[in-house]
Tab-separated table of C-alpha atoms in Angstrom:
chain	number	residue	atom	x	y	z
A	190	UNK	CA	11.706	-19.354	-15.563
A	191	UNK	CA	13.389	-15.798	-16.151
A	192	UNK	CA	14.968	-15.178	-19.337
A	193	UNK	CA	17.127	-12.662	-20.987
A	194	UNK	CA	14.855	-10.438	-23.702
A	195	UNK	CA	15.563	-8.659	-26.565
A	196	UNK	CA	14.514	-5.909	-28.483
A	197	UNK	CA	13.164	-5.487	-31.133
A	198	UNK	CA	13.524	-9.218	-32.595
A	199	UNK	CA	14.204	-7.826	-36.147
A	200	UNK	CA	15.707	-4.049	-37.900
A	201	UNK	CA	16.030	-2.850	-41.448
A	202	UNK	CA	18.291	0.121	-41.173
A	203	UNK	CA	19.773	2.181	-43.883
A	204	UNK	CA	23.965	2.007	-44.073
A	205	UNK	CA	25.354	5.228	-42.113
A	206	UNK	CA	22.184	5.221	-39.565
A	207	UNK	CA	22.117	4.691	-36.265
A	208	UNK	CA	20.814	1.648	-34.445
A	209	UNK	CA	19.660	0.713	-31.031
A	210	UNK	CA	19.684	-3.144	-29.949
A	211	UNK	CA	17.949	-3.297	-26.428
A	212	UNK	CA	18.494	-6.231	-23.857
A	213	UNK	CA	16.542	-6.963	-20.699
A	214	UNK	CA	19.039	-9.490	-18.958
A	215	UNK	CA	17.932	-12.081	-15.859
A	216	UNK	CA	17.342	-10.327	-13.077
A	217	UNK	CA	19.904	-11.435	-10.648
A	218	UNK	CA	22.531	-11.590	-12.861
A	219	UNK	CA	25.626	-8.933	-12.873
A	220	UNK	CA	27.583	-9.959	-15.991
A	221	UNK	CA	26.318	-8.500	-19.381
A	222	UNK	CA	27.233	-9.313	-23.328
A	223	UNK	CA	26.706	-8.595	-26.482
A	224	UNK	CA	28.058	-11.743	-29.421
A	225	UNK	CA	26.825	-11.365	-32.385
A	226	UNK	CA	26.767	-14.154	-35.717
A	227	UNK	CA	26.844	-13.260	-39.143
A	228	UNK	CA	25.125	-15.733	-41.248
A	229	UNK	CA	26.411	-18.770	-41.416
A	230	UNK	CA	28.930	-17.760	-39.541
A	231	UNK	CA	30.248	-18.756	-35.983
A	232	UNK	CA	29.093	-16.328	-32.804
A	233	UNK	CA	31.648	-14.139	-31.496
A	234	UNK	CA	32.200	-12.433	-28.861
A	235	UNK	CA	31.596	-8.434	-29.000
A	236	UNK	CA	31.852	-6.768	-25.330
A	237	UNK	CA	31.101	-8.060	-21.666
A	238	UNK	CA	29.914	-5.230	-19.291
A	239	UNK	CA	29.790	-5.533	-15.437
A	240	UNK	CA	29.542	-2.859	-12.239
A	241	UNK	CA	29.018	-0.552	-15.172
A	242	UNK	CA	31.488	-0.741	-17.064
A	243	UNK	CA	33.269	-2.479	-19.817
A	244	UNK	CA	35.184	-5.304	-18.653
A	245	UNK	CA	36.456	-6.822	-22.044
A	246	UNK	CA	35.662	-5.729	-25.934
A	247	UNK	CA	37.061	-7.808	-28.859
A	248	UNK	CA	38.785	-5.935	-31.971
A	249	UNK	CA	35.495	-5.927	-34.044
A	250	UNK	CA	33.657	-3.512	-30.858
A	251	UNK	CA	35.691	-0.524	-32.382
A	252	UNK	CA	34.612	3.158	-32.208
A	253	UNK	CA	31.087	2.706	-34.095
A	254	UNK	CA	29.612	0.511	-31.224
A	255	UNK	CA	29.183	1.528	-27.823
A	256	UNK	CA	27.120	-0.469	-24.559
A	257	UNK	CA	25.127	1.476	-21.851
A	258	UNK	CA	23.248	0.117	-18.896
A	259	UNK	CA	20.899	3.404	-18.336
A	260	UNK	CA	18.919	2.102	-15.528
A	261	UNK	CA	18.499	-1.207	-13.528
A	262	UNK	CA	17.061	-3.885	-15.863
A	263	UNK	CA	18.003	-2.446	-19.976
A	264	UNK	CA	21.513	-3.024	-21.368
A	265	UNK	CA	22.013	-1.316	-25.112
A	266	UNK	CA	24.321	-1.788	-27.984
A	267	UNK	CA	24.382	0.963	-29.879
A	268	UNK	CA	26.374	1.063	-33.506
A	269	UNK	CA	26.709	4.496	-34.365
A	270	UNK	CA	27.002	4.384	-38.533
A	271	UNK	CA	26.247	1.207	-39.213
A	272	UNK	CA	27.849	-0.614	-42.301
A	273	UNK	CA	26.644	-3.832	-44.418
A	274	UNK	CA	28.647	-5.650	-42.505
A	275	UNK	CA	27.266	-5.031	-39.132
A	276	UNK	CA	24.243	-7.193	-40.612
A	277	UNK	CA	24.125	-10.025	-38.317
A	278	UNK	CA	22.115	-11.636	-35.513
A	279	UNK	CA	22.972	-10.020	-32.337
A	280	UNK	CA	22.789	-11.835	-28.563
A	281	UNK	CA	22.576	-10.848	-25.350
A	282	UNK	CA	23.574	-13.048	-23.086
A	283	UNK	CA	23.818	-12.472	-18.859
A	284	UNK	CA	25.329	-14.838	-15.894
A	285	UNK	CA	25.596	-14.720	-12.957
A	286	UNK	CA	29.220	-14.237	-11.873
A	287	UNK	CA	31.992	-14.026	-14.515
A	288	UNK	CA	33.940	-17.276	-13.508
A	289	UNK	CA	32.900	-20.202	-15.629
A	290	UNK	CA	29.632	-19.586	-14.818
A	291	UNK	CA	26.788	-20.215	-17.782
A	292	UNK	CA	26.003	-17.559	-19.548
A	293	UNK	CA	22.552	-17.370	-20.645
A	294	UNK	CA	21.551	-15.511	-24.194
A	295	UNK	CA	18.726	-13.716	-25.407
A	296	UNK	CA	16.624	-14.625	-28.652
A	297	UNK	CA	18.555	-12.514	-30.668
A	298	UNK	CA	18.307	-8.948	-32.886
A	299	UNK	CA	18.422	-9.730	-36.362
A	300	UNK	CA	20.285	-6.618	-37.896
A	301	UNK	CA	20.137	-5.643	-41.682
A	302	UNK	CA	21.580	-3.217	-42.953
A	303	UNK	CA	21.127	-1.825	-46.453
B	360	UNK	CA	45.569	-22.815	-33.281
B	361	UNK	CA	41.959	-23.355	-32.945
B	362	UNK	CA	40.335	-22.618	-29.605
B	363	UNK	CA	37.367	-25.138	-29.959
B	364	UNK	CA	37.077	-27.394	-33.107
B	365	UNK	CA	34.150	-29.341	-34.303
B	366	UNK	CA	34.945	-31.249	-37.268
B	367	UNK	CA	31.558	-32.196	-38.129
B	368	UNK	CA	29.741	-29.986	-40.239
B	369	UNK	CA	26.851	-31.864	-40.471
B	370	UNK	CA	25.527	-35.173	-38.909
B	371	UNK	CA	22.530	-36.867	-39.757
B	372	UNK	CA	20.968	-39.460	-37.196
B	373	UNK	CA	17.867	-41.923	-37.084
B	374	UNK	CA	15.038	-40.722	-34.436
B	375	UNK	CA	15.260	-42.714	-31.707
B	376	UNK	CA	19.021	-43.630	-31.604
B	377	UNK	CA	21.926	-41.592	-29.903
B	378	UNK	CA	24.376	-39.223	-31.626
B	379	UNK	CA	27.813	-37.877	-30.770
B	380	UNK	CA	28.397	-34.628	-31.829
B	381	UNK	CA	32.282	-33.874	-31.224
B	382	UNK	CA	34.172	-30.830	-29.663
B	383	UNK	CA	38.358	-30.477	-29.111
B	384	UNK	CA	39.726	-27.566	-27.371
B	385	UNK	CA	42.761	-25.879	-26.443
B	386	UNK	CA	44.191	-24.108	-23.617
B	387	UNK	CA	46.491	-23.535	-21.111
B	388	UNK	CA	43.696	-22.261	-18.247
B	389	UNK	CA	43.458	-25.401	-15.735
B	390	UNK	CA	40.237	-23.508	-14.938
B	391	UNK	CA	37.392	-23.420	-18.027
B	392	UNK	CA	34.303	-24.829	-18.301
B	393	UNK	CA	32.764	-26.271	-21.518
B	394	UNK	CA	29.376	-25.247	-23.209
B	395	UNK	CA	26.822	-26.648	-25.691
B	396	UNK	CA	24.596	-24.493	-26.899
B	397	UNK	CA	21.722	-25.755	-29.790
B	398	UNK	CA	20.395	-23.124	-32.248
B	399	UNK	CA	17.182	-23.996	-33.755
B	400	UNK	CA	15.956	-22.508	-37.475
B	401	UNK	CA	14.234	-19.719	-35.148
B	402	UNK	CA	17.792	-18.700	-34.338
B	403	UNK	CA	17.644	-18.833	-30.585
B	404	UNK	CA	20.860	-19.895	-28.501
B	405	UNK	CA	19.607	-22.580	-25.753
B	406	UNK	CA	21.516	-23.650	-23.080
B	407	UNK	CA	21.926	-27.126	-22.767
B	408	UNK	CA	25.067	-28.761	-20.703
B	409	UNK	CA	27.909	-27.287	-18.510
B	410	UNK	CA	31.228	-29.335	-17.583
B	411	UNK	CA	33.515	-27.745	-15.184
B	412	UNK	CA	36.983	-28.210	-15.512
B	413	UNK	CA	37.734	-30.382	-12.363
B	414	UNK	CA	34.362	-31.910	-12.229
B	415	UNK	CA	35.111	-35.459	-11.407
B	416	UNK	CA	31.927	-36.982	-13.065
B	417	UNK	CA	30.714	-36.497	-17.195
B	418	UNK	CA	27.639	-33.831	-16.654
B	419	UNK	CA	24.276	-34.997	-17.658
B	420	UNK	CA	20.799	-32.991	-18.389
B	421	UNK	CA	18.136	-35.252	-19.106
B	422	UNK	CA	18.880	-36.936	-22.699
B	423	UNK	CA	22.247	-34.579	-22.656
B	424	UNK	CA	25.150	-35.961	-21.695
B	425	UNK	CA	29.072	-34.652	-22.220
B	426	UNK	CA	31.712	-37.231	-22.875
B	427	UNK	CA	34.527	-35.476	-21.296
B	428	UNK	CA	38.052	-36.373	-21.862
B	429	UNK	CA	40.511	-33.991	-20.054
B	430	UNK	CA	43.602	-35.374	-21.391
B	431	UNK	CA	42.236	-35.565	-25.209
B	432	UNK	CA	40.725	-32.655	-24.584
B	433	UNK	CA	37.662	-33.792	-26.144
B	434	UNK	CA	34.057	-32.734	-24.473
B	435	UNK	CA	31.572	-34.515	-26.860
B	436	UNK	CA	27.929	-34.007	-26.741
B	437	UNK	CA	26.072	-37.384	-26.855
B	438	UNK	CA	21.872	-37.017	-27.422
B	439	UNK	CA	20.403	-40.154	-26.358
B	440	UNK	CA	16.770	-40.698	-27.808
B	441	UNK	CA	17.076	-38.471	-30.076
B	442	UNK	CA	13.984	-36.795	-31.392
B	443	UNK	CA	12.961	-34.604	-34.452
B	444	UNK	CA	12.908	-31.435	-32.658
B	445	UNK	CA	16.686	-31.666	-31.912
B	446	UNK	CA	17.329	-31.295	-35.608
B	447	UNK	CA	19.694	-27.750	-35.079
B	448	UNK	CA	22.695	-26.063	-35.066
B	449	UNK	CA	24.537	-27.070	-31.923
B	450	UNK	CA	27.875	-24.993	-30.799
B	451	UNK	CA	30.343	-26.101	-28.113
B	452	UNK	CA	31.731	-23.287	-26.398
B	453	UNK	CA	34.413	-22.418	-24.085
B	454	UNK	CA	35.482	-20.358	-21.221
B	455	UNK	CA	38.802	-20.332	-19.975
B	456	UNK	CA	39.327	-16.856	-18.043
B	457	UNK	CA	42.852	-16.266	-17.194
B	458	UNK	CA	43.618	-16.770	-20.655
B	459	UNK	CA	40.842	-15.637	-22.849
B	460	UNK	CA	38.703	-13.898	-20.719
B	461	UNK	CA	35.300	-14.088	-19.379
B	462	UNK	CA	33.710	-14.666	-22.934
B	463	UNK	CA	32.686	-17.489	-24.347
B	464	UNK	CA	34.822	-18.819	-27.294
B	465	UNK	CA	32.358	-20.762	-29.515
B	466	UNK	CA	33.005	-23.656	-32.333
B	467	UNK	CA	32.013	-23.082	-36.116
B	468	UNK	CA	29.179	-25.440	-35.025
B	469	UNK	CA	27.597	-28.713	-36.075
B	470	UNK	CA	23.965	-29.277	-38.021
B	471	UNK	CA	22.319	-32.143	-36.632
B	472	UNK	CA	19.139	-33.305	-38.930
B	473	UNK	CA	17.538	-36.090	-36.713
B	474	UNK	CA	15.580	-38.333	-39.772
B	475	UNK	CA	11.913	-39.859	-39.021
C-alpha cells in the first residue's frame, strides 16, 4: 500500500541553524502539507502546496519557513533559523484532490532544537 | 468558538467492549467532511474513518464506525471490540473548504487506554 515518507525520522539542531525536513508523498497524489504538533499539543496546520505553489500558509509559516517541491516525488520544509520553539513533530501529509478528500500523513520528523 | 471539540481528555475502556470517543464541530460550510485520526506512542497519524457531509449513511471501517449527527453536529467515533493495541491518542479532524480552507482543522484529542 503506498505511503507518504519522511525524512529523517528524528533532528537535534542547534537554535539559529538551519534545518531540512524531507517528504516523499503518495505517488498519485497532487495536494501537499506540512502540520506540525508540539508536545502535547494539538496538530496544526502549517502550509498546503499544490501545482507548485503555495496554496494556503497559517500565521505560524512566517518568513523562517519556506516549502519546495524540487523534483517529482520530494516535498521540503525548510526553517531557516530555527528557534526552541520550532521543536515539534512535523507531518507530511498528501491527498489526492483538495476537496474533502483524506489526507494521508507521513510518520513524522521529530524536531529539537537546542 | 471552537472548530472541533472533544471533551474527553482521556477514556479508559475494558478490552473487548465498545467505546465512544466524542467530537462537536462548527461551521457554516454545508460541504466538510469529518476525520479520525489515532496516534499511537510511536507518534504516527493513521487514518481511520471519513464522513462526508451529505453522506446519507454513518461510515464504517471494520470495528470503526462514526455516529454522525448533522443537526448536533456531533461525529462520534465508536470502536467496537476494542483491543489493547487501540490504546492511543485519537484526533477528530475537520475540513470545511470554503470557509477554512483545504486544511484539516484537528481536535485537542482524546487518550484512549483500552484495559486487559
Amino acid at each position: 500500500e503506498p505511503e507518504v515518507t519522511q525524512t529523517p525520522s528524528h533532528q537535534v539542531t542547534q537554535m539559529g541553524q538551519e534545518v531540512i525536513l524531507r517528504c516523499v508523498p503518495i505517488s498519485n497524489h497532487l495536494y501537499f502539507y506540512w502540520y506540525r504538533q508540539i508536545l502535547g499539543q494539538k496538530v496544526e496546520f502549517l502550509v498546503s502546496f499544490y501545482n507548485n505553489e503555495i496554496s494556503e500558509k497559517s500565521e505560524i509559516f512566517d518568513d523562517q519557513f519556506s516549502v519546495e517541491r524540487p523534483d517529482g516525488s520530494n516535498f521540503t520544509l525548510k526553517i531557516r533559523s530555527t528557534k526552541l520553539e520550532d521543536s515539534a513533530m512535523y507531518f507530511c501529509a498528501s491527498s489526492l484532490a483538495g476537496a474533502v478528500k483524506t489526507q494521508y500523513f507521513g510518520p513524522g520528523t521529530r524536531l529539537l532544537v537546542l | 468558538a471552537q472548530k472541533i471539540t472533544q471533551t474527553q481528555p482521556g477514556m479508559f475502556v475494558q478490552e473487548k467492549e465498545a467505546v465512544t470517543l466524542d467530537c462537536t464541530y462548527d461551521t457554516s460550510d454545508p460541504s466538510y467532511g469529518l476525520f479520525w485520526y489515532k496516534q499511537p506512542s510511536s507518534g504516527e497519524m493513521i487514518f481511520l474513518i471519513y464522513q462526508g457531509s451529505y453522506d446519507q449513511q454513518n461510515a464504517t471501517e471494520g470495528r470503526y464506525s462514526l455516529n454522525f449527527q448533522k443537526a448536533r453536529k456531533s461525529a462520534n467515533l465508536v470502536i467496537s471490540a476494542s483491543q489493547l493495541g487501540d490504546s492511543a491518542m485519537y484526533f477528530c479532524a475537520m475540513r470545511a473548504p470554503s470557509e477554512y480552507g483545504n486544511k484539516l482543522v484537528f481536535g485537542a484529542g482524546t487518550i484512549l487506554r483500552v484495559k486487559s
